[in-house]
Amino acid sequence: MASILDAVVPLFAVIFAGYLAGRTRILAEDAVRGLNRFVFTFAMPPMLFRLMATTDVTALGQGRFLFGFFWAELMVFLFGAILGGLVFRQRFAEMVMQGFGSSFSNGVLIALPLLISLHGEAGAVPALLLFTLDVLMFSAITIMLEAARAGEGEGAVSALAAARTTGMAILQNPIIMATLLGILWGIAGLPMPSLVSKTFGFLGQAGPPAALFALGATLAYRRVRGSVGSASGMVVLKLFAHPALVFLTLTLVVPVEPFWVHAAVVFAACPVGANVYVFAQHYGVQVTAASAAILVSTGLSMLTITALLVLYQPPLPV
């Protein structure tokens, strides 16, 4: 129990410190946006690239791990979308955002630091592999939302235009590109110069704590108002249904080693990811629900993740 608290409490303490900084306006909203840009552009990408470039992902042989997690995530997405349509009478675009918020984890800001805290650098590898699935998720979400926009006559777009929008979104995401480039560098077996490795490692040390602090400060400027039912549905599915289905899938349907199961369950148990709000705001769909779901799920996740780790002890890395 003490080791679990040692791993979890410092992370959420940093989030709370960031929340206080935003709430008391020690950090203005513009400063918070600047801090987020630093995290996503300068701090996290070098760390992720360095880690993946020095990891032989082909030797890990974790295709079953990725497939199992993706299948569980897809099932939660579909259930959330159907729930939105049947219970909340949502239109197609709203159903897409409902499913997205129900199944997309805050991997960069919470899952990655948490797994590193639990397992050291070995814990980062499952998280980074799961980041590659974000490419598929972002692509599918973009295509569906663009199709919904076209169907509603809000500026019809061709399939080629939707693909171009998706491609540009991926290319402009430093987290995804750093992870993918690092994987390719490692597969190619290219050496990393010592000076580059040390520089990236030194800069990357600022990534996890700065990311957590920035998350807390960002949450301080969000408001919970409206769309209570929709946001509640996202929170319940994200914090409870998603990790439960991932556990069942990776233990019964496509069994993998205990370390990988545990990492996937922790990843799935993390709160709604910030990119859900980014997509919601960009397309003008479920904005208040996404904001509320992120705020509430992040607050509750300190309790739910701690309880999960107490009940489901971390195994040793393999």
C-alpha atoms as a PDB file:
ATOM      1  CA  MET A   1       0.000   0.000   0.000  1.00  0.00           C
ATOM      2  CA  ALA A   2       2.792   2.419   0.894  1.00  0.00           C
ATOM      3  CA  SER A   3       4.566   1.773  -2.413  1.00  0.00           C
ATOM      4  CA  ILE A   4       1.342   2.420  -4.319  1.00  0.00           C
ATOM      5  CA  LEU A   5       0.815   5.719  -2.538  1.00  0.00           C
ATOM      6  CA  ASP A   6       4.460   6.618  -3.174  1.00  0.00           C
ATOM      7  CA  ALA A   7       3.831   6.147  -6.902  1.00  0.00           C
ATOM      8  CA  VAL A   8       0.417   7.806  -7.157  1.00  0.00           C
ATOM      9  CA  VAL A   9       0.248  10.619  -4.600  1.00  0.00           C
ATOM     10  CA  PRO A  10       3.235  12.661  -5.906  1.00  0.00           C
ATOM     11  CA  LEU A  11       1.746  12.663  -9.404  1.00  0.00           C
ATOM     12  CA  PHE A  12      -1.629  13.967  -8.284  1.00  0.00           C
ATOM     13  CA  ALA A  13       0.046  16.371  -5.860  1.00  0.00           C
ATOM     14  CA  VAL A  14       1.783  18.004  -8.831  1.00  0.00           C
ATOM     15  CA  ILE A  15      -1.545  18.150 -10.692  1.00  0.00           C
ATOM     16  CA  PHE A  16      -3.126  19.795  -7.645  1.00  0.00           C
ATOM     17  CA  ALA A  17      -0.243  22.285  -7.413  1.00  0.00           C
ATOM     18  CA  GLY A  18      -0.857  23.222 -11.042  1.00  0.00           C
ATOM     19  CA  TYR A  19      -4.573  23.520 -10.349  1.00  0.00           C
ATOM     20  CA  LEU A  20      -3.884  25.922  -7.475  1.00  0.00           C
ATOM     21  CA  ALA A  21      -1.543  27.961  -9.667  1.00  0.00           C
ATOM     22  CA  GLY A  22      -4.301  28.340 -12.234  1.00  0.00           C
ATOM     23  CA  ARG A  23      -7.130  28.789  -9.767  1.00  0.00           C
ATOM     24  CA  THR A  24      -5.329  31.571  -7.879  1.00  0.00           C
ATOM     25  CA  ARG A  25      -4.271  33.093 -11.211  1.00  0.00           C
ATOM     26  CA  ILE A  26      -0.587  32.853 -10.339  1.00  0.00           C
ATOM     27  CA  LEU A  27      -0.426  31.467 -13.871  1.00  0.00           C
ATOM     28  CA  ALA A  28      -2.588  33.377 -16.323  1.00  0.00           C
ATOM     29  CA  GLU A  29      -4.422  31.423 -18.987  1.00  0.00           C
ATOM     30  CA  ASP A  30      -1.953  32.553 -21.647  1.00  0.00           C
ATOM     31  CA  ALA A  31       0.917  31.320 -19.482  1.00  0.00           C
ATOM     32  CA  VAL A  32      -0.803  27.951 -19.100  1.00  0.00           C
ATOM     33  CA  ARG A  33      -1.114  27.666 -22.874  1.00  0.00           C
ATOM     34  CA  GLY A  34       2.588  28.477 -23.171  1.00  0.00           C
ATOM     35  CA  LEU A  35       3.468  25.818 -20.611  1.00  0.00           C
ATOM     36  CA  ASN A  36       1.393  23.268 -22.532  1.00  0.00           C
ATOM     37  CA  ARG A  37       3.217  24.176 -25.739  1.00  0.00           C
ATOM     38  CA  PHE A  38       6.557  23.693 -23.959  1.00  0.00           C
ATOM     39  CA  VAL A  39       5.492  20.261 -22.713  1.00  0.00           C
ATOM     40  CA  PHE A  40       4.143  18.999 -26.028  1.00  0.00           C
ATOM     41  CA  THR A  41       6.774  20.567 -28.280  1.00  0.00           C
ATOM     42  CA  PHE A  42      10.051  20.712 -26.375  1.00  0.00           C
ATOM     43  CA  ALA A  43       9.981  18.479 -23.282  1.00  0.00           C
ATOM     44  CA  MET A  44       8.078  15.270 -24.028  1.00  0.00           C
ATOM     45  CA  PRO A  45       9.076  14.614 -27.679  1.00  0.00           C
ATOM     46  CA  PRO A  46      12.856  14.323 -27.019  1.00  0.00           C
ATOM     47  CA  MET A  47      12.203  11.946 -24.123  1.00  0.00           C
ATOM     48  CA  LEU A  48       9.831   9.796 -26.172  1.00  0.00           C
ATOM     49  CA  PHE A  49      12.121   9.729 -29.202  1.00  0.00           C
ATOM     50  CA  ARG A  50      15.168   8.786 -27.124  1.00  0.00           C
ATOM     51  CA  LEU A  51      13.336   6.002 -25.305  1.00  0.00           C
ATOM     52  CA  MET A  52      11.848   4.439 -28.440  1.00  0.00           C
ATOM     53  CA  ALA A  53      15.068   4.853 -30.444  1.00  0.00           C
ATOM     54  CA  THR A  54      16.926   2.795 -27.837  1.00  0.00           C
ATOM     55  CA  THR A  55      14.186   0.155 -27.531  1.00  0.00           C
ATOM     56  CA  ASP A  56      14.077  -2.785 -29.933  1.00  0.00           C
ATOM     57  CA  VAL A  57      10.314  -2.834 -30.435  1.00  0.00           C
ATOM     58  CA  THR A  58      10.548  -5.683 -32.962  1.00  0.00           C
ATOM     59  CA  ALA A  59      12.020  -7.914 -30.257  1.00  0.00           C
ATOM     60  CA  LEU A  60       9.101  -7.183 -27.933  1.00  0.00           C
ATOM     61  CA  GLY A  61       6.646  -9.075 -30.148  1.00  0.00           C
ATOM     62  CA  GLN A  62       3.629  -7.296 -28.699  1.00  0.00           C
ATOM     63  CA  GLY A  63       1.232  -7.478 -31.626  1.00  0.00           C
ATOM     64  CA  ARG A  64      -1.289  -9.328 -29.447  1.00  0.00           C
ATOM     65  CA  PHE A  65      -0.986  -6.611 -26.819  1.00  0.00           C
ATOM     66  CA  LEU A  66      -1.741  -3.840 -29.316  1.00  0.00           C
ATOM     67  CA  PHE A  67      -4.546  -5.793 -30.994  1.00  0.00           C
ATOM     68  CA  GLY A  68      -6.206  -6.651 -27.670  1.00  0.00           C
ATOM     69  CA  PHE A  69      -6.082  -3.095 -26.388  1.00  0.00           C
ATOM     70  CA  PHE A  70      -7.349  -1.701 -29.689  1.00  0.00           C
ATOM     71  CA  TRP A  71     -10.246  -4.165 -29.769  1.00  0.00           C
ATOM     72  CA  ALA A  72     -11.289  -3.268 -26.200  1.00  0.00           C
ATOM     73  CA  GLU A  73     -10.974   0.451 -26.955  1.00  0.00           C
ATOM     74  CA  LEU A  74     -13.089   0.033 -30.094  1.00  0.00           C
ATOM     75  CA  MET A  75     -15.804  -1.806 -28.151  1.00  0.00           C
ATOM     76  CA  VAL A  76     -15.973   0.943 -25.511  1.00  0.00           C
ATOM     77  CA  PHE A  77     -16.080   3.575 -28.265  1.00  0.00           C
ATOM     78  CA  LEU A  78     -18.992   1.835 -29.984  1.00  0.00           C
ATOM     79  CA  PHE A  79     -20.861   1.343 -26.722  1.00  0.00           C
ATOM     80  CA  GLY A  80     -20.405   4.998 -25.792  1.00  0.00           C
ATOM     81  CA  ALA A  81     -21.557   6.148 -29.224  1.00  0.00           C
ATOM     82  CA  ILE A  82     -24.617   3.888 -29.188  1.00  0.00           C
ATOM     83  CA  LEU A  83     -25.423   5.014 -25.657  1.00  0.00           C
ATOM     84  CA  GLY A  84     -25.296   8.621 -26.828  1.00  0.00           C
ATOM     85  CA  GLY A  85     -27.679   7.897 -29.672  1.00  0.00           C
ATOM     86  CA  LEU A  86     -30.197   5.823 -27.739  1.00  0.00           C
ATOM     87  CA  VAL A  87     -30.199   7.552 -24.349  1.00  0.00           C
ATOM     88  CA  PHE A  88     -29.206  11.136 -25.107  1.00  0.00           C
ATOM     89  CA  ARG A  89     -30.741  11.319 -28.620  1.00  0.00           C
ATOM     90  CA  GLN A  90     -27.515  12.583 -30.102  1.00  0.00           C
ATOM     91  CA  ARG A  91     -26.776  13.179 -33.765  1.00  0.00           C
ATOM     92  CA  PHE A  92     -23.946  11.325 -35.511  1.00  0.00           C
ATOM     93  CA  ALA A  93     -21.194  13.865 -34.736  1.00  0.00           C
ATOM     94  CA  GLU A  94     -22.236  13.984 -31.072  1.00  0.00           C
ATOM     95  CA  MET A  95     -22.267  10.186 -30.922  1.00  0.00           C
ATOM     96  CA  VAL A  96     -18.710  10.142 -32.290  1.00  0.00           C
ATOM     97  CA  MET A  97     -17.544  12.536 -29.566  1.00  0.00           C
ATOM     98  CA  GLN A  98     -19.434  10.541 -26.931  1.00  0.00           C
ATOM     99  CA  GLY A  99     -17.592   7.388 -27.963  1.00  0.00           C
ATOM    100  CA  PHE A 100     -14.275   9.242 -28.196  1.00  0.00           C
ATOM    101  CA  GLY A 101     -14.608  10.655 -24.677  1.00  0.00           C
ATOM    102  CA  SER A 102     -15.585   7.235 -23.330  1.00  0.00           C
ATOM    103  CA  SER A 103     -12.543   5.421 -24.704  1.00  0.00           C
ATOM    104  CA  PHE A 104      -9.608   7.823 -25.094  1.00  0.00           C
ATOM    105  CA  SER A 105      -7.138   7.937 -22.189  1.00  0.00           C
ATOM    106  CA  ASN A 106      -4.936  10.786 -21.027  1.00  0.00           C
ATOM    107  CA  GLY A 107      -1.864   8.796 -21.975  1.00  0.00           C
ATOM    108  CA  VAL A 108       0.784  11.505 -22.249  1.00  0.00           C
ATOM    109  CA  LEU A 109      -0.017  13.546 -19.153  1.00  0.00           C
ATOM    110  CA  ILE A 110      -1.024  10.798 -16.704  1.00  0.00           C
ATOM    111  CA  ALA A 111      -0.511   7.230 -17.973  1.00  0.00           C
ATOM    112  CA  LEU A 112       3.102   7.733 -19.055  1.00  0.00           C
ATOM    113  CA  PRO A 113       4.309   9.413 -15.817  1.00  0.00           C
ATOM    114  CA  LEU A 114       2.340   6.891 -13.760  1.00  0.00           C
ATOM    115  CA  LEU A 115       3.805   3.837 -15.501  1.00  0.00           C
ATOM    116  CA  ILE A 116       7.303   5.314 -15.243  1.00  0.00           C
ATOM    117  CA  SER A 117       6.713   5.888 -11.538  1.00  0.00           C
ATOM    118  CA  LEU A 118       5.578   2.272 -11.108  1.00  0.00           C
ATOM    119  CA  HIS A 119       8.126   0.498 -13.302  1.00  0.00           C
ATOM    120  CA  GLY A 120      10.898   2.908 -14.214  1.00  0.00           C
ATOM    121  CA  GLU A 121      11.738   3.365 -17.912  1.00  0.00           C
ATOM    122  CA  ALA A 122      10.430  -0.141 -18.642  1.00  0.00           C
ATOM    123  CA  GLY A 123       6.943   1.121 -17.807  1.00  0.00           C
ATOM    124  CA  ALA A 124       7.129   3.741 -20.535  1.00  0.00           C
ATOM    125  CA  VAL A 125       7.412   1.202 -23.360  1.00  0.00           C
ATOM    126  CA  PRO A 126       3.798  -0.096 -23.204  1.00  0.00           C
ATOM    127  CA  ALA A 127       2.521   3.481 -23.029  1.00  0.00           C
ATOM    128  CA  LEU A 128       4.581   4.515 -26.041  1.00  0.00           C
ATOM    129  CA  LEU A 129       3.411   1.522 -28.055  1.00  0.00           C
ATOM    130  CA  LEU A 130      -0.168   2.448 -27.241  1.00  0.00           C
ATOM    131  CA  PHE A 131       0.497   5.997 -28.445  1.00  0.00           C
ATOM    132  CA  THR A 132       0.860   4.526 -31.934  1.00  0.00           C
ATOM    133  CA  LEU A 133      -2.818   3.544 -31.740  1.00  0.00           C
ATOM    134  CA  ASP A 134      -3.622   7.233 -31.346  1.00  0.00           C
ATOM    135  CA  VAL A 135      -2.782   7.619 -35.024  1.00  0.00           C
ATOM    136  CA  LEU A 136      -5.621   5.241 -35.908  1.00  0.00           C
ATOM    137  CA  MET A 137      -7.975   6.838 -33.389  1.00  0.00           C
ATOM    138  CA  PHE A 138      -7.297  10.414 -34.534  1.00  0.00           C
ATOM    139  CA  SER A 139      -7.618   9.407 -38.187  1.00  0.00           C
ATOM    140  CA  ALA A 140     -10.956   7.655 -37.650  1.00  0.00           C
ATOM    141  CA  ILE A 141     -12.363  10.479 -35.505  1.00  0.00           C
ATOM    142  CA  THR A 142     -11.323  13.121 -38.041  1.00  0.00           C
ATOM    143  CA  ILE A 143     -12.851  11.235 -40.962  1.00  0.00           C
ATOM    144  CA  MET A 144     -16.151  10.641 -39.127  1.00  0.00           C
ATOM    145  CA  LEU A 145     -16.457  14.231 -37.943  1.00  0.00           C
ATOM    146  CA  GLU A 146     -15.593  15.584 -41.369  1.00  0.00           C
ATOM    147  CA  ALA A 147     -18.215  13.259 -42.879  1.00  0.00           C
ATOM    148  CA  ALA A 148     -20.781  14.508 -40.354  1.00  0.00           C
ATOM    149  CA  ARG A 149     -19.910  18.115 -41.160  1.00  0.00           C
ATOM    150  CA  ALA A 150     -20.323  17.427 -44.876  1.00  0.00           C
ATOM    151  CA  GLY A 151     -23.637  15.649 -44.314  1.00  0.00           C
ATOM    152  CA  GLU A 152     -24.975  18.642 -42.408  1.00  0.00           C
ATOM    153  CA  GLY A 153     -23.978  21.007 -45.181  1.00  0.00           C
ATOM    154  CA  GLU A 154     -21.343  22.818 -43.136  1.00  0.00           C
ATOM    155  CA  GLY A 155     -18.804  22.911 -45.917  1.00  0.00           C
ATOM    156  CA  ALA A 156     -18.713  19.600 -47.750  1.00  0.00           C
ATOM    157  CA  VAL A 157     -15.319  17.950 -47.982  1.00  0.00           C
ATOM    158  CA  SER A 158     -14.076  15.156 -50.190  1.00  0.00           C
ATOM    159  CA  ALA A 159     -12.526  11.957 -48.944  1.00  0.00           C
ATOM    160  CA  LEU A 160      -9.183  13.314 -50.148  1.00  0.00           C
ATOM    161  CA  ALA A 161      -9.647  16.513 -48.138  1.00  0.00           C
ATOM    162  CA  ALA A 162     -10.550  14.508 -45.027  1.00  0.00           C
ATOM    163  CA  ALA A 163      -7.457  12.352 -45.503  1.00  0.00           C
ATOM    164  CA  ARG A 164      -5.325  15.469 -45.936  1.00  0.00           C
ATOM    165  CA  THR A 165      -6.766  16.962 -42.742  1.00  0.00           C
ATOM    166  CA  THR A 166      -6.011  13.750 -40.871  1.00  0.00           C
ATOM    167  CA  GLY A 167      -2.485  13.541 -42.240  1.00  0.00           C
ATOM    168  CA  MET A 168      -1.706  17.125 -41.306  1.00  0.00           C
ATOM    169  CA  ALA A 169      -3.087  16.609 -37.792  1.00  0.00           C
ATOM    170  CA  ILE A 170      -0.754  13.638 -37.326  1.00  0.00           C
ATOM    171  CA  LEU A 171       2.280  15.402 -38.810  1.00  0.00           C
ATOM    172  CA  GLN A 172       1.669  18.408 -36.558  1.00  0.00           C
ATOM    173  CA  ASN A 173       1.432  16.291 -33.397  1.00  0.00           C
ATOM    174  CA  PRO A 174       4.950  16.270 -31.873  1.00  0.00           C
ATOM    175  CA  ILE A 175       4.105  13.454 -29.443  1.00  0.00           C
ATOM    176  CA  ILE A 176       2.968  11.025 -32.134  1.00  0.00           C
ATOM    177  CA  MET A 177       5.735  11.985 -34.567  1.00  0.00           C
ATOM    178  CA  ALA A 178       8.475  11.670 -31.939  1.00  0.00           C
ATOM    179  CA  THR A 179       7.176   8.221 -30.979  1.00  0.00           C
ATOM    180  CA  LEU A 180       6.901   7.013 -34.588  1.00  0.00           C
ATOM    181  CA  LEU A 181      10.296   8.421 -35.592  1.00  0.00           C
ATOM    182  CA  GLY A 182      11.877   6.871 -32.511  1.00  0.00           C
ATOM    183  CA  ILE A 183      10.387   3.481 -33.389  1.00  0.00           C
ATOM    184  CA  LEU A 184      11.709   3.758 -36.950  1.00  0.00           C
ATOM    185  CA  TRP A 185      15.149   4.838 -35.684  1.00  0.00           C
ATOM    186  CA  GLY A 186      15.281   1.844 -33.345  1.00  0.00           C
ATOM    187  CA  ILE A 187      14.121  -0.595 -36.036  1.00  0.00           C
ATOM    188  CA  ALA A 188      16.816   0.727 -38.388  1.00  0.00           C
ATOM    189  CA  GLY A 189      19.406   0.024 -35.688  1.00  0.00           C
ATOM    190  CA  LEU A 190      20.937   3.477 -35.989  1.00  0.00           C
ATOM    191  CA  PRO A 191      23.220   4.557 -33.137  1.00  0.00           C
ATOM    192  CA  MET A 192      22.334   7.656 -31.158  1.00  0.00           C
ATOM    193  CA  PRO A 193      25.265  10.016 -30.544  1.00  0.00           C
ATOM    194  CA  SER A 194      26.101  10.358 -26.879  1.00  0.00           C
ATOM    195  CA  LEU A 195      25.759  14.143 -26.969  1.00  0.00           C
ATOM    196  CA  VAL A 196      22.271  13.905 -28.496  1.00  0.00           C
ATOM    197  CA  SER A 197      21.207  11.211 -26.052  1.00  0.00           C
ATOM    198  CA  LYS A 198      22.350  13.238 -23.040  1.00  0.00           C
ATOM    199  CA  THR A 199      20.726  16.429 -24.325  1.00  0.00           C
ATOM    200  CA  PHE A 200      17.425  14.699 -25.049  1.00  0.00           C
ATOM    201  CA  GLY A 201      17.552  12.894 -21.715  1.00  0.00           C
ATOM    202  CA  PHE A 202      18.258  16.106 -19.803  1.00  0.00           C
ATOM    203  CA  LEU A 203      15.475  18.019 -21.550  1.00  0.00           C
ATOM    204  CA  GLY A 204      13.099  15.089 -21.240  1.00  0.00           C
ATOM    205  CA  GLN A 205      13.451  15.051 -17.457  1.00  0.00           C
ATOM    206  CA  ALA A 206      11.275  18.162 -17.402  1.00  0.00           C
ATOM    207  CA  GLY A 207       8.541  16.431 -19.390  1.00  0.00           C
ATOM    208  CA  PRO A 208       6.502  14.351 -16.905  1.00  0.00           C
ATOM    209  CA  PRO A 209       6.399  16.850 -13.996  1.00  0.00           C
ATOM    210  CA  ALA A 210       5.771  19.806 -16.308  1.00  0.00           C
ATOM    211  CA  ALA A 211       3.016  17.853 -18.068  1.00  0.00           C
ATOM    212  CA  LEU A 212       1.263  17.068 -14.800  1.00  0.00           C
ATOM    213  CA  PHE A 213       1.565  20.661 -13.571  1.00  0.00           C
ATOM    214  CA  ALA A 214       0.259  21.973 -16.895  1.00  0.00           C
ATOM    215  CA  LEU A 215      -2.683  19.562 -16.733  1.00  0.00           C
ATOM    216  CA  GLY A 216      -3.689  20.857 -13.308  1.00  0.00           C
ATOM    217  CA  ALA A 217      -3.381  24.488 -14.409  1.00  0.00           C
ATOM    218  CA  THR A 218      -5.443  23.763 -17.528  1.00  0.00           C
ATOM    219  CA  LEU A 219      -8.192  22.128 -15.470  1.00  0.00           C
ATOM    220  CA  ALA A 220      -8.432  25.250 -13.315  1.00  0.00           C
ATOM    221  CA  TYR A 221      -9.745  27.155 -16.325  1.00  0.00           C
ATOM    222  CA  ARG A 222     -12.367  24.551 -17.249  1.00  0.00           C
ATOM    223  CA  ARG A 223     -15.942  24.790 -16.017  1.00  0.00           C
ATOM    224  CA  VAL A 224     -18.502  22.046 -15.367  1.00  0.00           C
ATOM    225  CA  ARG A 225     -21.749  23.287 -16.837  1.00  0.00           C
ATOM    226  CA  GLY A 226     -24.380  21.671 -19.017  1.00  0.00           C
ATOM    227  CA  SER A 227     -24.379  18.236 -20.664  1.00  0.00           C
ATOM    228  CA  VAL A 228     -24.272  16.500 -17.280  1.00  0.00           C
ATOM    229  CA  GLY A 229     -25.732  13.252 -18.586  1.00  0.00           C
ATOM    230  CA  SER A 230     -23.387  13.054 -21.563  1.00  0.00           C
ATOM    231  CA  ALA A 231     -20.315  13.894 -19.472  1.00  0.00           C
ATOM    232  CA  SER A 232     -21.322  11.385 -16.762  1.00  0.00           C
ATOM    233  CA  GLY A 233     -21.602   8.662 -19.388  1.00  0.00           C
ATOM    234  CA  MET A 234     -18.087   9.398 -20.603  1.00  0.00           C
ATOM    235  CA  VAL A 235     -16.673   9.358 -17.075  1.00  0.00           C
ATOM    236  CA  VAL A 236     -18.281   6.053 -16.048  1.00  0.00           C
ATOM    237  CA  LEU A 237     -17.259   4.235 -19.214  1.00  0.00           C
ATOM    238  CA  LYS A 238     -13.739   5.678 -19.173  1.00  0.00           C
ATOM    239  CA  LEU A 239     -12.863   5.010 -15.535  1.00  0.00           C
ATOM    240  CA  PHE A 240     -14.651   1.686 -15.062  1.00  0.00           C
ATOM    241  CA  ALA A 241     -15.793  -0.047 -18.254  1.00  0.00           C
ATOM    242  CA  HIS A 242     -12.643   0.626 -20.275  1.00  0.00           C
ATOM    243  CA  PRO A 243     -10.077  -0.867 -17.845  1.00  0.00           C
ATOM    244  CA  ALA A 244     -12.396  -3.790 -17.043  1.00  0.00           C
ATOM    245  CA  LEU A 245     -12.796  -4.696 -20.714  1.00  0.00           C
ATOM    246  CA  VAL A 246      -9.061  -4.318 -21.365  1.00  0.00           C
ATOM    247  CA  PHE A 247      -8.330  -6.695 -18.480  1.00  0.00           C
ATOM    248  CA  LEU A 248     -10.807  -9.301 -19.722  1.00  0.00           C
ATOM    249  CA  THR A 249      -9.549  -9.026 -23.287  1.00  0.00           C
ATOM    250  CA  LEU A 250      -5.847  -9.366 -22.461  1.00  0.00           C
ATOM    251  CA  THR A 251      -6.351 -12.205 -19.979  1.00  0.00           C
ATOM    252  CA  LEU A 252      -9.062 -14.258 -21.705  1.00  0.00           C
ATOM    253  CA  VAL A 253      -9.320 -13.345 -25.394  1.00  0.00           C
ATOM    254  CA  VAL A 254      -5.716 -12.589 -26.414  1.00  0.00           C
ATOM    255  CA  PRO A 255      -3.627 -13.438 -23.325  1.00  0.00           C
ATOM    256  CA  VAL A 256      -0.339 -11.588 -22.845  1.00  0.00           C
ATOM    257  CA  GLU A 257       2.270 -11.461 -20.076  1.00  0.00           C
ATOM    258  CA  PRO A 258       1.090 -10.067 -16.693  1.00  0.00           C
ATOM    259  CA  PHE A 259       3.315  -6.981 -16.933  1.00  0.00           C
ATOM    260  CA  TRP A 260       1.720  -5.971 -20.232  1.00  0.00           C
ATOM    261  CA  VAL A 261      -1.793  -6.657 -18.950  1.00  0.00           C
ATOM    262  CA  HIS A 262      -1.189  -4.475 -15.930  1.00  0.00           C
ATOM    263  CA  ALA A 263       0.284  -1.638 -18.004  1.00  0.00           C
ATOM    264  CA  ALA A 264      -2.678  -1.731 -20.393  1.00  0.00           C
ATOM    265  CA  VAL A 265      -5.225  -1.730 -17.561  1.00  0.00           C
ATOM    266  CA  VAL A 266      -3.518   1.239 -15.871  1.00  0.00           C
ATOM    267  CA  PHE A 267      -3.420   3.073 -19.198  1.00  0.00           C
ATOM    268  CA  ALA A 268      -7.127   2.385 -19.770  1.00  0.00           C
ATOM    269  CA  ALA A 269      -7.999   3.438 -16.203  1.00  0.00           C
ATOM    270  CA  CYS A 270      -6.633   6.943 -16.767  1.00  0.00           C
ATOM    271  CA  PRO A 271      -9.106   9.818 -17.196  1.00  0.00           C
ATOM    272  CA  VAL A 272     -10.467  11.300 -20.408  1.00  0.00           C
ATOM    273  CA  GLY A 273      -7.654  12.643 -22.572  1.00  0.00           C
ATOM    274  CA  ALA A 274      -7.215  16.337 -23.344  1.00  0.00           C
ATOM    275  CA  ASN A 275      -7.419  15.711 -27.090  1.00  0.00           C
ATOM    276  CA  VAL A 276     -11.121  14.972 -26.692  1.00  0.00           C
ATOM    277  CA  TYR A 277     -11.630  18.640 -25.824  1.00  0.00           C
ATOM    278  CA  VAL A 278      -9.347  19.699 -28.699  1.00  0.00           C
ATOM    279  CA  PHE A 279     -11.493  17.798 -31.218  1.00  0.00           C
ATOM    280  CA  ALA A 280     -14.727  18.944 -29.580  1.00  0.00           C
ATOM    281  CA  GLN A 281     -13.697  22.586 -29.753  1.00  0.00           C
ATOM    282  CA  HIS A 282     -12.400  22.345 -33.316  1.00  0.00           C
ATOM    283  CA  TYR A 283     -15.627  20.833 -34.620  1.00  0.00           C
ATOM    284  CA  GLY A 284     -17.990  22.613 -32.219  1.00  0.00           C
ATOM    285  CA  VAL A 285     -19.434  19.318 -30.947  1.00  0.00           C
ATOM    286  CA  GLN A 286     -19.949  18.305 -27.289  1.00  0.00           C
ATOM    287  CA  VAL A 287     -17.607  21.077 -26.073  1.00  0.00           C
ATOM    288  CA  THR A 288     -19.096  21.516 -22.588  1.00  0.00           C
ATOM    289  CA  ALA A 289     -19.526  17.750 -22.121  1.00  0.00           C
ATOM    290  CA  ALA A 290     -15.905  17.086 -23.079  1.00  0.00           C
ATOM    291  CA  SER A 291     -14.626  19.812 -20.754  1.00  0.00           C
ATOM    292  CA  ALA A 292     -16.708  18.522 -17.838  1.00  0.00           C
ATOM    293  CA  ALA A 293     -15.733  14.892 -18.472  1.00  0.00           C
ATOM    294  CA  ILE A 294     -12.023  15.745 -18.460  1.00  0.00           C
ATOM    295  CA  LEU A 295     -12.284  17.755 -15.236  1.00  0.00           C
ATOM    296  CA  VAL A 296     -14.448  15.264 -13.317  1.00  0.00           C
ATOM    297  CA  SER A 297     -12.662  12.113 -14.517  1.00  0.00           C
ATOM    298  CA  THR A 298      -9.259  13.575 -13.650  1.00  0.00           C
ATOM    299  CA  GLY A 299     -10.407  14.419 -10.126  1.00  0.00           C
ATOM    300  CA  LEU A 300     -12.009  11.015  -9.577  1.00  0.00           C
ATOM    301  CA  SER A 301      -9.099   9.109 -11.105  1.00  0.00           C
ATOM    302  CA  MET A 302      -6.893   9.743  -8.071  1.00  0.00           C
ATOM    303  CA  LEU A 303      -9.286   7.565  -6.081  1.00  0.00           C
ATOM    304  CA  THR A 304     -10.072   5.026  -8.790  1.00  0.00           C
ATOM    305  CA  ILE A 305      -6.458   4.512  -9.886  1.00  0.00           C
ATOM    306  CA  THR A 306      -5.269   4.188  -6.286  1.00  0.00           C
ATOM    307  CA  ALA A 307      -7.993   1.634  -5.570  1.00  0.00           C
ATOM    308  CA  LEU A 308      -7.121  -0.250  -8.760  1.00  0.00           C
ATOM    309  CA  LEU A 309      -3.436  -0.451  -7.855  1.00  0.00           C
ATOM    310  CA  VAL A 310      -4.229  -1.620  -4.322  1.00  0.00           C
ATOM    311  CA  LEU A 311      -6.484  -4.387  -5.656  1.00  0.00           C
ATOM    312  CA  TYR A 312      -4.333  -5.200  -8.681  1.00  0.00           C
ATOM    313  CA  GLN A 313      -0.688  -5.090  -7.592  1.00  0.00           C
ATOM    314  CA  PRO A 314       1.907  -4.261 -10.268  1.00  0.00           C
ATOM    315  CA  PRO A 315       3.884  -7.339 -11.389  1.00  0.00           C
ATOM    316  CA  LEU A 316       7.577  -7.210 -12.186  1.00  0.00           C
ATOM    317  CA  PRO A 317       8.524  -6.137 -15.741  1.00  0.00           C
ATOM    318  CA  VAL A 318       9.461  -8.928 -18.140  1.00  0.00           C
END
